[in-house]
Structures are given as structure tokens and as C-alpha cells.
mmCIF file of C-alpha atoms and ligand atoms in Angstrom:
data_model
loop_
_atom_site.group_PDB
_atom_site.id
_atom_site.type_symbol
_atom_site.label_atom_id
_atom_site.label_comp_id
_atom_site.label_asym_id
_atom_site.label_seq_id
_atom_site.Cartn_x
_atom_site.Cartn_y
_atom_site.Cartn_z
ATOM 1 C CA MET C 1 -14.898 10.906 22.206
ATOM 2 C CA SER C 2 -12.387 12.818 20.309
ATOM 3 C CA VAL C 3 -10.058 11.415 18.275
ATOM 4 C CA HIS C 4 -6.689 12.873 17.041
ATOM 5 C CA ILE C 5 -7.437 13.085 13.278
ATOM 6 C CA PRO C 6 -3.715 12.244 12.035
ATOM 7 C CA THR C 7 -2.818 13.053 7.581
ATOM 8 C CA THR C 8 -3.227 10.225 6.199
ATOM 9 C CA ILE C 9 -0.929 9.814 3.092
ATOM 10 C CA VAL C 10 -2.352 7.030 1.027
ATOM 11 C CA CYS C 11 -0.150 5.143 -2.038
ATOM 12 C CA ALA C 12 -1.284 4.174 -5.015
ATOM 13 C CA GLY C 13 -0.009 2.525 -7.934
ATOM 14 C CA GLY C 14 0.067 -0.352 -10.504
ATOM 15 C CA GLY C 15 1.976 -4.068 -9.685
ATOM 16 C CA GLY C 16 4.674 -4.310 -8.623
ATOM 17 C CA VAL C 17 5.979 -0.378 -8.606
ATOM 18 C CA GLY C 18 6.818 -0.946 -5.405
ATOM 19 C CA LYS C 19 4.208 0.840 -2.793
ATOM 20 C CA THR C 20 4.356 -1.116 -0.166
ATOM 21 C CA THR C 21 8.553 -0.409 -0.125
ATOM 22 C CA THR C 22 7.291 3.050 -0.708
ATOM 23 C CA SER C 23 4.875 3.460 1.698
ATOM 24 C CA ALA C 24 7.121 1.368 4.731
ATOM 25 C CA ALA C 25 9.760 3.762 3.126
ATOM 26 C CA LEU C 26 7.885 6.573 3.778
ATOM 27 C CA ALA C 27 6.610 5.773 6.866
ATOM 28 C CA LEU C 28 9.932 5.382 8.343
ATOM 29 C CA ALA C 29 11.237 9.349 7.128
ATOM 30 C CA LEU C 30 8.379 10.992 8.974
ATOM 31 C CA ALA C 31 9.224 9.008 11.761
ATOM 32 C CA ARG C 32 13.398 9.432 11.264
ATOM 33 C CA LYS C 33 12.061 12.930 11.089
ATOM 34 C CA GLY C 34 10.338 12.816 15.132
ATOM 35 C CA LYS C 35 6.903 11.821 13.493
ATOM 36 C CA THR C 36 5.036 8.367 14.721
ATOM 37 C CA VAL C 37 3.790 7.191 12.248
ATOM 38 C CA LEU C 38 1.691 3.877 11.580
ATOM 39 C CA VAL C 39 2.467 1.784 8.143
ATOM 40 C CA VAL C 40 -0.916 -0.269 6.673
ATOM 41 C CA THR C 41 -0.009 -2.576 4.735
ATOM 42 C CA VAL C 42 -3.481 -3.684 2.962
ATOM 43 C CA ASP C 43 -1.949 -5.369 1.395
ATOM 44 C CA PRO C 44 0.756 -7.639 3.441
ATOM 45 C CA ALA C 45 4.486 -8.774 1.533
ATOM 46 C CA ARG C 46 5.776 -10.969 3.823
ATOM 47 C CA ARG C 47 9.161 -10.630 2.749
ATOM 48 C CA LEU C 48 8.963 -7.011 4.246
ATOM 49 C CA ALA C 49 6.989 -7.756 6.657
ATOM 50 C CA HIS C 50 9.421 -10.298 8.452
ATOM 51 C CA ALA C 51 12.373 -7.114 7.522
ATOM 52 C CA MET C 52 9.480 -4.939 9.493
ATOM 53 C CA GLY C 53 10.212 -7.238 12.399
ATOM 54 C CA VAL C 54 6.180 -7.396 12.652
ATOM 55 C CA GLU C 55 3.834 -10.638 11.596
ATOM 56 C CA ILE C 56 1.414 -10.262 9.152
ATOM 57 C CA ASP C 57 -1.847 -9.635 11.713
ATOM 58 C CA GLU C 58 -3.964 -7.942 13.242
ATOM 59 C CA LYS C 59 -2.778 -5.935 15.813
ATOM 60 C CA VAL C 60 -0.809 -2.421 15.142
ATOM 61 C CA GLN C 61 2.848 -3.435 16.514
ATOM 62 C CA PRO C 62 6.641 -1.377 17.041
ATOM 63 C CA ALA C 63 8.151 -2.012 13.366
ATOM 64 C CA HIS C 64 12.332 -2.466 13.508
ATOM 65 C CA VAL C 65 13.647 -0.588 11.118
ATOM 66 C CA GLU C 66 16.188 1.201 13.047
ATOM 67 C CA PRO C 67 17.152 1.522 16.555
ATOM 68 C CA GLU C 68 17.076 6.113 15.752
ATOM 69 C CA VAL C 69 12.836 5.671 15.237
ATOM 70 C CA GLU C 70 11.762 2.957 17.957
ATOM 71 C CA GLY C 71 9.190 3.803 19.418
ATOM 72 C CA ARG C 72 7.788 5.895 16.737
ATOM 73 C CA LEU C 73 7.758 3.040 13.553
ATOM 74 C CA PHE C 74 4.569 1.041 13.794
ATOM 75 C CA ALA C 75 2.817 -1.169 11.508
ATOM 76 C CA LEU C 76 -0.353 -3.083 10.586
ATOM 77 C CA MET C 77 -0.097 -5.444 9.078
ATOM 78 C CA PRO C 78 -3.645 -7.074 8.659
ATOM 79 C CA GLU C 79 -3.915 -10.925 7.180
ATOM 80 C CA PRO C 80 -6.746 -11.159 4.596
ATOM 81 C CA ARG C 81 -7.781 -14.543 4.995
ATOM 82 C CA ARG C 82 -8.926 -13.802 8.548
ATOM 83 C CA SER C 83 -10.880 -11.164 7.170
ATOM 84 C CA THR C 84 -14.299 -12.226 8.266
ATOM 85 C CA PRO C 85 -13.167 -13.500 12.108
ATOM 86 C CA THR C 86 -11.572 -10.243 12.332
ATOM 87 C CA PHE C 87 -14.328 -8.452 10.798
ATOM 88 C CA ALA C 88 -17.283 -10.023 13.928
ATOM 89 C CA GLU C 89 -14.564 -9.533 16.722
ATOM 90 C CA ILE C 90 -14.264 -5.403 16.150
ATOM 91 C CA LEU C 91 -17.898 -4.995 15.999
ATOM 92 C CA PHE C 92 -18.433 -6.950 19.077
ATOM 93 C CA GLU C 93 -15.560 -6.148 20.878
ATOM 94 C CA GLY C 94 -16.382 -6.520 24.493
ATOM 95 C CA ARG C 95 -20.116 -8.333 23.247
ATOM 96 C CA PRO C 96 -18.736 -13.249 24.506
ATOM 97 C CA ASP C 97 -22.291 -13.897 23.919
ATOM 98 C CA ASP C 98 -23.034 -11.693 21.013
ATOM 99 C CA LEU C 99 -19.743 -12.499 18.655
ATOM 100 C CA ALA C 100 -20.951 -16.600 19.155
ATOM 101 C CA ARG C 101 -23.583 -16.256 17.288
ATOM 102 C CA VAL C 102 -22.340 -14.172 14.544
ATOM 103 C CA MET C 103 -19.413 -16.009 14.559
ATOM 104 C CA LYS C 104 -22.523 -19.769 13.917
ATOM 105 C CA ASN C 105 -24.104 -17.825 11.453
ATOM 106 C CA PRO C 106 -24.460 -19.319 8.003
ATOM 107 C CA VAL C 107 -26.000 -15.740 6.606
ATOM 108 C CA TYR C 108 -22.523 -14.377 7.803
ATOM 109 C CA LEU C 109 -19.950 -16.582 7.126
ATOM 110 C CA THR C 110 -20.762 -17.126 3.498
ATOM 111 C CA MET C 111 -22.215 -12.998 3.062
ATOM 112 C CA ALA C 112 -19.087 -11.829 4.925
ATOM 113 C CA ASP C 113 -16.480 -14.633 2.823
ATOM 114 C CA ALA C 114 -17.774 -13.286 -0.379
ATOM 115 C CA ALA C 115 -18.044 -9.860 -0.713
ATOM 116 C CA ALA C 116 -14.708 -8.692 -3.058
ATOM 117 C CA SER C 117 -13.484 -5.922 -0.461
ATOM 118 C CA MET C 118 -13.918 -7.505 2.798
ATOM 119 C CA HIS C 119 -10.670 -7.065 3.299
ATOM 120 C CA GLU C 120 -10.421 -3.690 2.794
ATOM 121 C CA ILE C 121 -13.305 -2.641 4.502
ATOM 122 C CA VAL C 122 -11.782 -4.257 7.939
ATOM 123 C CA SER C 123 -7.945 -2.845 7.329
ATOM 124 C CA LEU C 124 -10.276 0.558 7.456
ATOM 125 C CA ILE C 125 -12.085 0.409 10.409
ATOM 126 C CA LEU C 126 -8.800 -1.844 11.955
ATOM 127 C CA ILE C 127 -6.943 1.571 11.355
ATOM 128 C CA ALA C 128 -9.597 3.653 12.728
ATOM 129 C CA ARG C 129 -9.831 1.418 15.885
ATOM 130 C CA ALA C 130 -5.851 1.930 15.614
ATOM 131 C CA VAL C 131 -6.267 5.861 15.988
ATOM 132 C CA GLU C 132 -9.378 6.160 18.495
ATOM 133 C CA GLN C 133 -6.747 4.424 20.573
ATOM 134 C CA GLN C 134 -3.810 5.831 19.970
ATOM 135 C CA ARG C 135 -2.410 8.492 18.758
ATOM 136 C CA PHE C 136 0.111 9.558 15.686
ATOM 137 C CA ASP C 137 0.976 12.389 13.313
ATOM 138 C CA TYR C 138 0.942 10.375 10.794
ATOM 139 C CA LEU C 139 -1.173 7.198 8.724
ATOM 140 C CA VAL C 140 0.423 6.106 5.880
ATOM 141 C CA ILE C 141 -1.761 3.359 3.404
ATOM 142 C CA ASP C 142 0.300 0.872 1.168
ATOM 143 C CA THR C 143 -3.078 -0.270 -0.970
ATOM 144 C CA ALA C 144 -3.682 -3.561 -3.844
ATOM 145 C CA PRO C 145 -2.270 -3.752 -6.873
ATOM 146 C CA SER C 146 -5.140 -2.521 -8.471
ATOM 147 C CA ARG C 147 -7.015 -0.213 -10.554
ATOM 148 C CA ASN C 148 -10.523 -0.292 -8.029
ATOM 149 C CA ALA C 149 -7.217 0.656 -5.599
ATOM 150 C CA LEU C 150 -8.900 3.839 -4.857
ATOM 151 C CA ASP C 151 -12.677 2.587 -4.633
ATOM 152 C CA PHE C 152 -12.824 1.251 -0.758
ATOM 153 C CA VAL C 153 -11.935 5.356 -0.205
ATOM 154 C CA SER C 154 -15.489 5.790 -0.887
ATOM 155 C CA TYR C 155 -16.868 2.619 0.941
ATOM 156 C CA PRO C 156 -17.394 4.186 5.180
ATOM 157 C CA GLY C 157 -18.956 6.736 3.547
ATOM 158 C CA ARG C 158 -21.554 4.153 2.369
ATOM 159 C CA LEU C 159 -21.506 1.643 4.827
ATOM 160 C CA ALA C 160 -22.169 4.833 7.349
ATOM 161 C CA VAL C 161 -25.003 5.752 5.651
ATOM 162 C CA LEU C 162 -26.695 2.160 5.551
ATOM 163 C CA PHE C 163 -25.495 1.082 9.127
ATOM 164 C CA GLU C 164 -27.427 5.249 10.192
ATOM 165 C CA GLY C 165 -29.517 4.817 8.549
ATOM 166 C CA ARG C 166 -33.258 2.841 9.232
ATOM 167 C CA ALA C 167 -32.657 -0.040 7.243
ATOM 168 C CA VAL C 168 -30.702 -2.443 9.473
ATOM 169 C CA SER C 169 -32.562 -1.751 12.582
ATOM 170 C CA TRP C 170 -35.809 -2.301 10.056
ATOM 171 C CA LEU C 171 -34.512 -5.454 9.030
ATOM 172 C CA GLY C 172 -33.852 -6.100 12.876
ATOM 173 C CA GLY C 173 -37.121 -5.852 13.807
ATOM 174 C CA LEU C 174 -38.544 -7.812 10.986
ATOM 175 C CA ALA C 175 -36.041 -10.205 13.445
ATOM 176 C CA ARG C 176 -37.579 -10.236 16.205
ATOM 177 C CA ARG C 177 -41.053 -11.126 14.707
ATOM 178 C CA VAL C 178 -39.544 -13.768 13.095
ATOM 179 C CA ASN C 179 -38.334 -14.909 16.549
ATOM 180 C CA ASP C 180 -41.706 -14.240 18.435
ATOM 181 C CA GLY C 181 -42.458 -16.803 15.498
ATOM 182 C CA GLU C 182 -44.966 -14.460 13.941
ATOM 183 C CA ASP C 183 -45.786 -14.987 10.874
ATOM 184 C CA VAL C 184 -44.443 -12.355 7.866
ATOM 185 C CA LYS C 185 -46.307 -14.231 5.519
ATOM 186 C CA ASP C 186 -49.415 -12.165 6.040
ATOM 187 C CA PRO C 187 -48.636 -8.646 5.127
ATOM 188 C CA GLY C 188 -51.949 -7.779 7.062
ATOM 189 C CA MET C 189 -49.385 -8.029 10.226
ATOM 190 C CA PHE C 190 -47.769 -5.169 8.639
ATOM 191 C CA ALA C 191 -49.016 -1.700 7.053
ATOM 192 C CA GLY C 192 -47.880 -1.023 3.248
ATOM 193 C CA ALA C 193 -43.919 -1.064 1.536
ATOM 194 C CA GLN C 194 -42.653 -2.908 4.548
ATOM 195 C CA ALA C 195 -45.363 -5.218 4.520
ATOM 196 C CA ARG C 196 -44.449 -6.166 0.948
ATOM 197 C CA ILE C 197 -41.514 -6.043 1.127
ATOM 198 C CA GLU C 198 -41.392 -8.678 4.167
ATOM 199 C CA ALA C 199 -43.809 -11.203 2.519
ATOM 200 C CA LEU C 200 -40.866 -11.334 -0.436
ATOM 201 C CA PHE C 201 -38.547 -12.938 1.354
ATOM 202 C CA ALA C 202 -40.636 -14.517 3.001
ATOM 203 C CA ARG C 203 -41.796 -16.351 -0.162
ATOM 204 C CA ILE C 204 -37.852 -15.997 -1.638
ATOM 205 C CA LEU C 205 -36.314 -17.465 0.999
ATOM 206 C CA SER C 206 -36.653 -21.131 3.283
ATOM 207 C CA PRO C 207 -37.478 -20.289 6.479
ATOM 208 C CA ARG C 208 -34.441 -20.971 8.085
ATOM 209 C CA LEU C 209 -32.179 -18.893 5.722
ATOM 210 C CA LEU C 210 -35.299 -15.724 7.033
ATOM 211 C CA ARG C 211 -34.042 -16.450 10.402
ATOM 212 C CA ASP C 212 -30.329 -17.185 10.267
ATOM 213 C CA LEU C 213 -30.682 -13.341 7.645
ATOM 214 C CA ALA C 214 -33.021 -11.878 10.339
ATOM 215 C CA GLN C 215 -30.937 -12.614 13.065
ATOM 216 C CA LEU C 216 -27.512 -10.712 11.471
ATOM 217 C CA PHE C 217 -29.345 -7.691 10.708
ATOM 218 C CA ALA C 218 -30.471 -7.889 14.505
ATOM 219 C CA ASP C 219 -26.986 -8.721 16.080
ATOM 220 C CA LEU C 220 -26.047 -6.026 13.229
ATOM 221 C CA ALA C 221 -28.172 -3.343 14.950
ATOM 222 C CA LEU C 222 -27.431 -4.658 17.946
ATOM 223 C CA VAL C 223 -23.362 -2.920 17.242
ATOM 224 C CA LYS C 224 -24.454 -0.527 14.197
ATOM 225 C CA ASP C 225 -23.477 2.576 16.333
ATOM 226 C CA ARG C 226 -20.300 1.596 16.930
ATOM 227 C CA PHE C 227 -20.213 0.721 13.436
ATOM 228 C CA ALA C 228 -21.401 4.469 12.196
ATOM 229 C CA GLN C 229 -18.982 5.893 13.934
ATOM 230 C CA LEU C 230 -16.023 3.467 13.446
ATOM 231 C CA ALA C 231 -16.475 4.649 9.269
ATOM 232 C CA ARG C 232 -17.302 7.882 10.322
ATOM 233 C CA THR C 233 -13.568 7.924 11.212
ATOM 234 C CA SER C 234 -11.793 5.709 8.783
ATOM 235 C CA GLU C 235 -14.373 8.070 5.898
ATOM 236 C CA SER C 236 -11.974 11.546 7.754
ATOM 237 C CA LEU C 237 -8.792 9.612 7.667
ATOM 238 C CA LEU C 238 -9.398 9.250 3.338
ATOM 239 C CA LEU C 239 -11.725 11.794 3.008
ATOM 240 C CA GLY C 240 -11.193 15.001 5.170
ATOM 241 C CA PRO C 241 -9.072 17.853 4.732
ATOM 242 C CA ARG C 242 -5.334 16.045 6.042
ATOM 243 C CA ALA C 243 -5.805 13.020 3.101
ATOM 244 C CA ARG C 244 -3.264 13.084 0.906
ATOM 245 C CA TYR C 245 -2.726 10.606 -1.888
ATOM 246 C CA VAL C 246 0.751 9.878 -3.484
ATOM 247 C CA LEU C 247 0.584 7.615 -6.437
ATOM 248 C CA VAL C 248 3.846 5.478 -7.389
ATOM 249 C CA THR C 249 4.990 4.036 -11.152
ATOM 250 C CA ALA C 250 7.997 2.503 -12.019
ATOM 251 C CA PRO C 251 9.498 2.153 -15.915
ATOM 252 C CA SER C 252 8.056 -1.613 -16.679
ATOM 253 C CA GLY C 253 5.092 -2.748 -17.990
ATOM 254 C CA SER C 254 1.604 -0.946 -17.894
ATOM 255 C CA ALA C 255 2.724 0.720 -14.735
ATOM 256 C CA MET C 256 2.482 3.978 -16.463
ATOM 257 C CA ALA C 257 -1.212 3.641 -17.492
ATOM 258 C CA ASP C 258 -2.277 2.706 -14.339
ATOM 259 C CA ALA C 259 -0.531 5.858 -12.844
ATOM 260 C CA ILE C 260 -2.449 7.793 -15.647
ATOM 261 C CA PHE C 261 -5.927 6.034 -14.863
ATOM 262 C CA LEU C 262 -5.309 6.254 -10.656
ATOM 263 C CA HIS C 263 -4.805 10.244 -11.359
ATOM 264 C CA LYS C 264 -7.753 10.601 -13.315
ATOM 265 C CA LYS C 265 -9.773 8.163 -10.591
ATOM 266 C CA LEU C 266 -8.773 10.505 -7.508
ATOM 267 C CA GLY C 267 -10.353 13.692 -9.490
ATOM 268 C CA ARG C 268 -13.798 11.516 -9.509
ATOM 269 C CA LEU C 269 -12.984 11.167 -5.920
ATOM 270 C CA ASP C 270 -12.298 15.284 -5.769
ATOM 271 C CA GLN C 271 -9.042 14.525 -4.189
ATOM 272 C CA ARG C 272 -5.569 14.654 -6.330
ATOM 273 C CA SER C 273 -2.282 13.332 -5.875
ATOM 274 C CA VAL C 274 0.534 15.477 -4.290
ATOM 275 C CA GLY C 275 2.923 13.449 -6.322
ATOM 276 C CA VAL C 276 4.269 11.236 -8.250
ATOM 277 C CA ILE C 277 6.914 8.771 -7.474
ATOM 278 C CA LEU C 278 9.071 7.511 -10.109
ATOM 279 C CA ASN C 279 10.497 4.600 -9.073
ATOM 280 C CA ARG C 280 13.455 3.115 -10.536
ATOM 281 C CA SER C 281 14.146 6.006 -11.926
ATOM 282 C CA ASP C 282 16.650 8.349 -10.844
ATOM 283 C CA GLU C 283 19.616 5.542 -11.989
ATOM 284 C CA SER C 284 22.023 8.645 -11.079
ATOM 285 C CA PRO C 285 26.154 7.138 -11.184
ATOM 286 C CA PRO C 286 26.696 6.163 -7.747
ATOM 287 C CA PRO C 287 30.290 7.440 -6.352
ATOM 288 C CA TRP C 288 31.806 4.745 -6.201
ATOM 289 C CA LEU C 289 31.829 4.384 -10.048
ATOM 290 C CA GLU C 290 33.857 7.346 -9.997
ATOM 291 C CA VAL C 291 36.120 6.112 -7.399
ATOM 292 C CA LEU C 292 36.728 2.491 -10.004
ATOM 293 C CA ARG C 293 37.077 4.336 -12.615
ATOM 294 C CA LYS C 294 40.180 6.301 -11.388
ATOM 295 C CA ALA C 295 41.702 3.007 -10.728
ATOM 296 C CA ALA C 296 40.554 1.717 -14.062
ATOM 297 C CA PRO C 297 43.651 2.607 -16.237
ATOM 298 C CA GLY C 298 45.612 -0.204 -14.098
ATOM 299 C CA TRP C 299 43.385 -2.886 -14.316
ATOM 300 C CA PRO C 300 41.574 -3.513 -17.343
ATOM 301 C CA ALA C 301 39.121 -5.365 -16.292
ATOM 302 C CA ILE C 302 37.170 -3.285 -14.253
ATOM 303 C CA GLY C 303 37.354 -0.951 -17.492
ATOM 304 C CA THR C 304 35.949 -3.604 -19.281
ATOM 305 C CA ALA C 305 33.269 -3.585 -16.087
ATOM 306 C CA LEU C 306 32.557 -0.168 -15.608
ATOM 307 C CA GLU C 307 31.538 0.214 -19.846
ATOM 308 C CA GLN C 308 28.528 -2.594 -18.858
ATOM 309 C CA VAL C 309 27.879 -0.265 -15.826
ATOM 310 C CA ASP C 310 26.837 2.997 -17.254
ATOM 311 C CA LEU C 311 25.509 1.129 -20.050
ATOM 312 C CA GLU C 312 22.822 0.271 -18.024
ATOM 313 C CA LEU C 313 22.271 3.225 -15.996
ATOM 314 C CA LYS C 314 21.906 5.043 -19.281
ATOM 315 C CA THR C 315 19.041 2.931 -20.883
ATOM 316 C CA ARG C 316 18.207 1.983 -16.663
ATOM 317 C CA ARG C 317 18.164 6.641 -17.243
ATOM 318 C CA ARG C 318 16.650 6.750 -20.534
ATOM 319 C CA ALA C 319 13.525 4.242 -19.673
ATOM 320 C CA GLY C 320 12.795 6.739 -16.218
ATOM 321 C CA ASP C 321 13.256 10.077 -18.960
ATOM 322 C CA ARG C 322 10.431 8.145 -21.005
ATOM 323 C CA LEU C 323 8.540 7.373 -18.099
ATOM 324 C CA SER C 324 8.254 11.248 -16.862
ATOM 325 C CA ASP C 325 7.519 11.646 -20.336
ATOM 326 C CA GLY C 326 4.434 10.011 -20.418
ATOM 327 C CA LEU C 327 3.192 11.014 -17.338
ATOM 328 C CA LYS C 328 3.758 14.850 -18.347
ATOM 329 C CA LYS C 329 1.479 14.271 -21.098
ATOM 330 C CA GLY C 330 -0.770 12.264 -19.257
ATOM 331 C CA ILE C 331 -1.601 14.229 -15.938
ATOM 332 C CA GLY C 332 0.303 17.108 -16.374
ATOM 333 C CA PRO C 333 2.533 19.482 -14.271
ATOM 334 C CA VAL C 334 1.527 16.842 -11.002
ATOM 335 C CA THR C 335 6.078 16.663 -8.864
ATOM 336 C CA GLN C 336 7.676 14.814 -9.848
ATOM 337 C CA LEU C 337 9.780 12.024 -7.960
ATOM 338 C CA ARG C 338 12.502 10.133 -9.107
ATOM 339 C CA THR C 339 13.768 7.269 -6.967
ATOM 340 C CA PRO C 340 16.883 4.961 -7.543
ATOM 341 C CA THR C 341 17.074 1.925 -7.476
ATOM 342 C CA ILE C 342 19.158 0.411 -4.328
ATOM 343 C CA GLU C 343 20.506 -1.723 -4.536
ATOM 344 C CA ALA C 344 20.652 -4.498 -2.216
ATOM 345 C CA ALA C 345 19.017 -8.218 -0.883
ATOM 346 C CA ASP C 346 17.328 -7.611 2.266
ATOM 347 C CA PRO C 347 13.823 -5.420 1.589
ATOM 348 C CA ALA C 348 15.098 -3.684 5.082
ATOM 349 C CA VAL C 349 18.217 -1.997 3.203
ATOM 350 C CA ILE C 350 16.173 -1.369 1.013
ATOM 351 C CA VAL C 351 13.381 0.780 2.279
ATOM 352 C CA ARG C 352 16.193 2.076 4.225
ATOM 353 C CA GLY C 353 17.961 3.261 1.494
ATOM 354 C CA LEU C 354 14.743 4.449 -0.454
ATOM 355 C CA ALA C 355 13.766 6.695 3.208
ATOM 356 C CA THR C 356 16.864 8.310 2.890
ATOM 357 C CA ALA C 357 15.918 9.173 -1.281
ATOM 358 C CA LEU C 358 12.294 10.268 -0.297
ATOM 359 C CA THR C 359 13.523 12.346 2.923
ATOM 360 C CA PRO C 360 14.310 15.650 0.314
ATOM 361 C CA TYR C 361 10.488 15.593 -1.288
ATOM 362 C CA LEU C 362 8.780 14.721 2.565
ATOM 363 C CA ASP C 363 7.491 18.581 2.588
ATOM 364 C CA THR C 364 6.190 17.657 -1.051
ATOM 365 C CA LEU C 365 4.591 14.099 0.117
ATOM 366 C CA ALA C 366 3.452 14.404 3.597
ATOM 367 C CA GLY C 367 3.268 18.755 4.218
ATOM 368 C CA ARG C 368 0.416 19.878 6.362
HETATM 369 N N1 LIG V 1 13.521 0.947 -5.458
HETATM 370 C C1 LIG V 1 13.845 -0.067 -5.174
HETATM 371 N N2 LIG V 1 15.628 -0.504 -5.365
HETATM 372 C C2 LIG V 1 14.868 -1.992 -5.283
HETATM 373 N N3 LIG V 1 14.052 -2.131 -5.198
HETATM 374 C C3 LIG V 1 13.505 -1.908 -5.215
HETATM 375 C C4 LIG V 1 12.845 -0.848 -5.260
HETATM 376 N N4 LIG V 1 11.439 -0.953 -5.404
HETATM 377 C C5 LIG V 1 11.040 -1.952 -4.707
HETATM 378 N N5 LIG V 1 12.158 -3.379 -4.846
HETATM 379 C C6 LIG V 1 11.791 -4.623 -4.527
HETATM 380 O O1 LIG V 1 10.924 -4.268 -5.708
HETATM 381 C C7 LIG V 1 9.979 -5.435 -5.330
HETATM 382 C C8 LIG V 1 8.466 -4.822 -5.386
HETATM 383 O O2 LIG V 1 8.448 -4.255 -4.826
HETATM 384 P P1 LIG V 1 7.188 -4.138 -3.440
HETATM 385 O O3 LIG V 1 6.751 -5.163 -3.286
HETATM 386 O O4 LIG V 1 6.958 -2.835 -2.589
HETATM 387 O O5 LIG V 1 5.635 -3.496 -4.851
HETATM 388 P P2 LIG V 1 4.215 -3.239 -4.583
HETATM 389 O O6 LIG V 1 4.159 -2.470 -5.535
HETATM 390 O O7 LIG V 1 3.964 -3.198 -3.593
HETATM 391 O O8 LIG V 1 3.431 -4.423 -5.266
HETATM 392 P P3 LIG V 1 2.580 -5.231 -5.678
HETATM 393 O O9 LIG V 1 1.624 -5.136 -6.301
HETATM 394 O O10 LIG V 1 3.290 -6.832 -5.928
HETATM 395 O O11 LIG V 1 1.759 -5.462 -4.225
HETATM 396 C C9 LIG V 1 10.645 -5.942 -3.839
HETATM 397 O O12 LIG V 1 11.474 -6.794 -3.388
HETATM 398 C C10 LIG V 1 11.054 -5.045 -3.313
HETATM 399 O O13 LIG V 1 11.810 -4.860 -2.873
HETATM 400 MG MG1 LIG V 2 2.330 -4.476 -2.389
#
């Protein structure tokens, strides 16, 4: 099957800096340019989902942010608590009996629930499936607020290797023998290292657990090609020639240190950031301030209020300048883009405002 690989923009940064909002804004700005865009939030923000008119769900949904982009802007915001069933549902699509068996397998349920990265893996598989089913020009991926957030880009390749390799088939074969009633405790039945490992499994696991584990691998062996294909698609999205990384930061807390850390991490993944967004750092005086200032002489109360606004803007601007200088020292000459604080309570209004602020920088952030 030939899959159109869109340009993927991954937004990463420290906690609370505005990654999710910026991702949505970037997606909206691209949709305003006539592109078909899917924005994916690995870490869904309920308020934003609501503001964009989408559900936290495993399905790709049309986003409703602005009438002009209807039909071009889509969102995928999977629910982290549903990862375990979703993973199985995707892999065993069209195989209801196998799916039912996996969803009853205690080893699957325990392993999937315990796997720390399960939600990221499920999100990547959902993305790969979305890209197989629908053509997008751009994919904007919002990541979790963690210094480990970028580790997920190497999961697909590692998982594909695992599933393409012999381990899953071999463990699946072990399952067949267990189910056929062969005694895996008898190393004489199998040759060499394989037999020793199987005998070791049999010694350390209860017969019940061994059966469940072996059954799980037998079931996974049925869908290993499907899984490997989805993993390869998400690998090409994240690490292929059209993958782009954008760091998001803001003048607060550890945001700068987080951005510098993630920049170095990208280097270790052989990727580099195309730009750093300094959110809430472009605090140029809004035009209405000047209008009010002209009216102020006849109205002293406004004069005092305006002085306070000026002071607040100056303080914010200085914080933005310090952030900018720190980043220059920490990561060198990476393009810096300063975006303003949008004074609004409605997250959809903030997304629309930020999209406008980002529009002049689309070539830097999204250019092919
Ligand atoms: N430029 C901005 N102007 C005004 N409000 C903003 C701006 N950027 C973000 N916000 C607001 O700040 C809050 C945090 O933003 P957001 O959820 O996008 O951050 P995040 O980095 O994704 O957070 P987390 O690390 O928790 O995932 C939200 O209420 C959002 O509406
Ligand atoms: Mg977020």
C-alpha cells in the first residue's frame, strides 16, 4: 500500500509553556493557508478539545475552530486511560474472535496497563492508521510535558524490529506447543539454546501464566505484519526527511532549562529543532493602548491604569529578553520566534490569536 507521508511537526517543551495551544494554533495557521492538517494531542487538554469542538477519543474528528477552515482541520486526541483496549482493537481490527481472546488474557491486560509508554505507542499507531486512511498535508503532534517526551520517536523503529524479528514467531510457536499439551519442561524435546530458554520459562512461571503468556505471543504473531507496518509508517513520520521539531518555551520556571535539555536530546536522535517558540514573550504594546493614551489627558483615572499596563508589559518584555539571551547561550543560533500573551479566557480565542501571530513564521516552522 502506498501511503502519503505528510510533513510532521512535533512540538516539545516543558510543562505549561503552551505546547498544546501552540500545536493547535500552528495547525490552524496551516489550515488557513489551504492545507489539510491533523493535530494530535498525546496529552489531551479537555478544555481545548471542547473549545475545538472535538471529543477526547480514538477517532480523527473535524475540528470546529473557524468556518474558513472547516473540512481542512482535523484533530485526534486519544484518551490515555483507554490505551489498553485501543491497542488491541487496532491490531486485531477485523478479527473479533482474536480480539476477544486477547482482551480476556490477564497477561495482556497486566502488561499493557503497566507499560509506561503504552499511551504514546497507541497514539503513534493511531496516527499511522489515520495517515493510511486519509491524506494530510501536515501532521502537528503535541507531546507530553516531560523531558522524556521525545523518547517516543524511537519506539516505532524498536517495536518494528521486535515484531519483524524472530522473537514473536518463536514465542508464538512455544504457545502452540503449550496448547498442544507438549511438556516444555523437557529440554530434550528441543535443540540447544531455545530449549534451555523454554525450560527456564517453564520453571519460573506457573503453568497458567505460561499458557497465558504463550497465548498472547501466539495472538500477537497473527498480527505481527500489521503491527510492523504501522510501526514503520510512524517511524517514517517521526524520523523521515519530512519530520520537523519545534521547541516551545516561555519565560517561567524551568521552561528554558527544559528547552535546552530537549534541544540536546534532539541532537542525540540525529534531529534538530527548526525553531524555538518563546511563548508569552512578544509583549509589544497593543494598538488600543495608544488610542487610550491619547484620550488619557482628559481622564486622569485612565492615565494611572495605563501606567500600570505599561509597567506590566515592560516586566514581561524583560522576562522575554532574558529567556531569549539564555536560549542563545544554551542552544546557539536556532531561530527564535516570540509569540504574545493573548488576553482572553476562551481557549479557542487564544488559539486563533496565536495562529495569526505564528503565520509570518510558517515557512521557518513548516516549510518543506
Ligand atoms: N500565548 C498565550 N496567551 C494566552 N494564554 C496562553 C498562551 N499560551 C498558552 N496559554 C494558556 O496557558 C494554559 C496552558 O497552555 P497549554 O495547555 O497549551 O500548555 P502545555 O504546555 O500544553 O501544558 P502541559 O505541559 O500541561 O501539557 C492554557 O490555559 C492556555 O490557554
Ligand atoms: Mg499540553
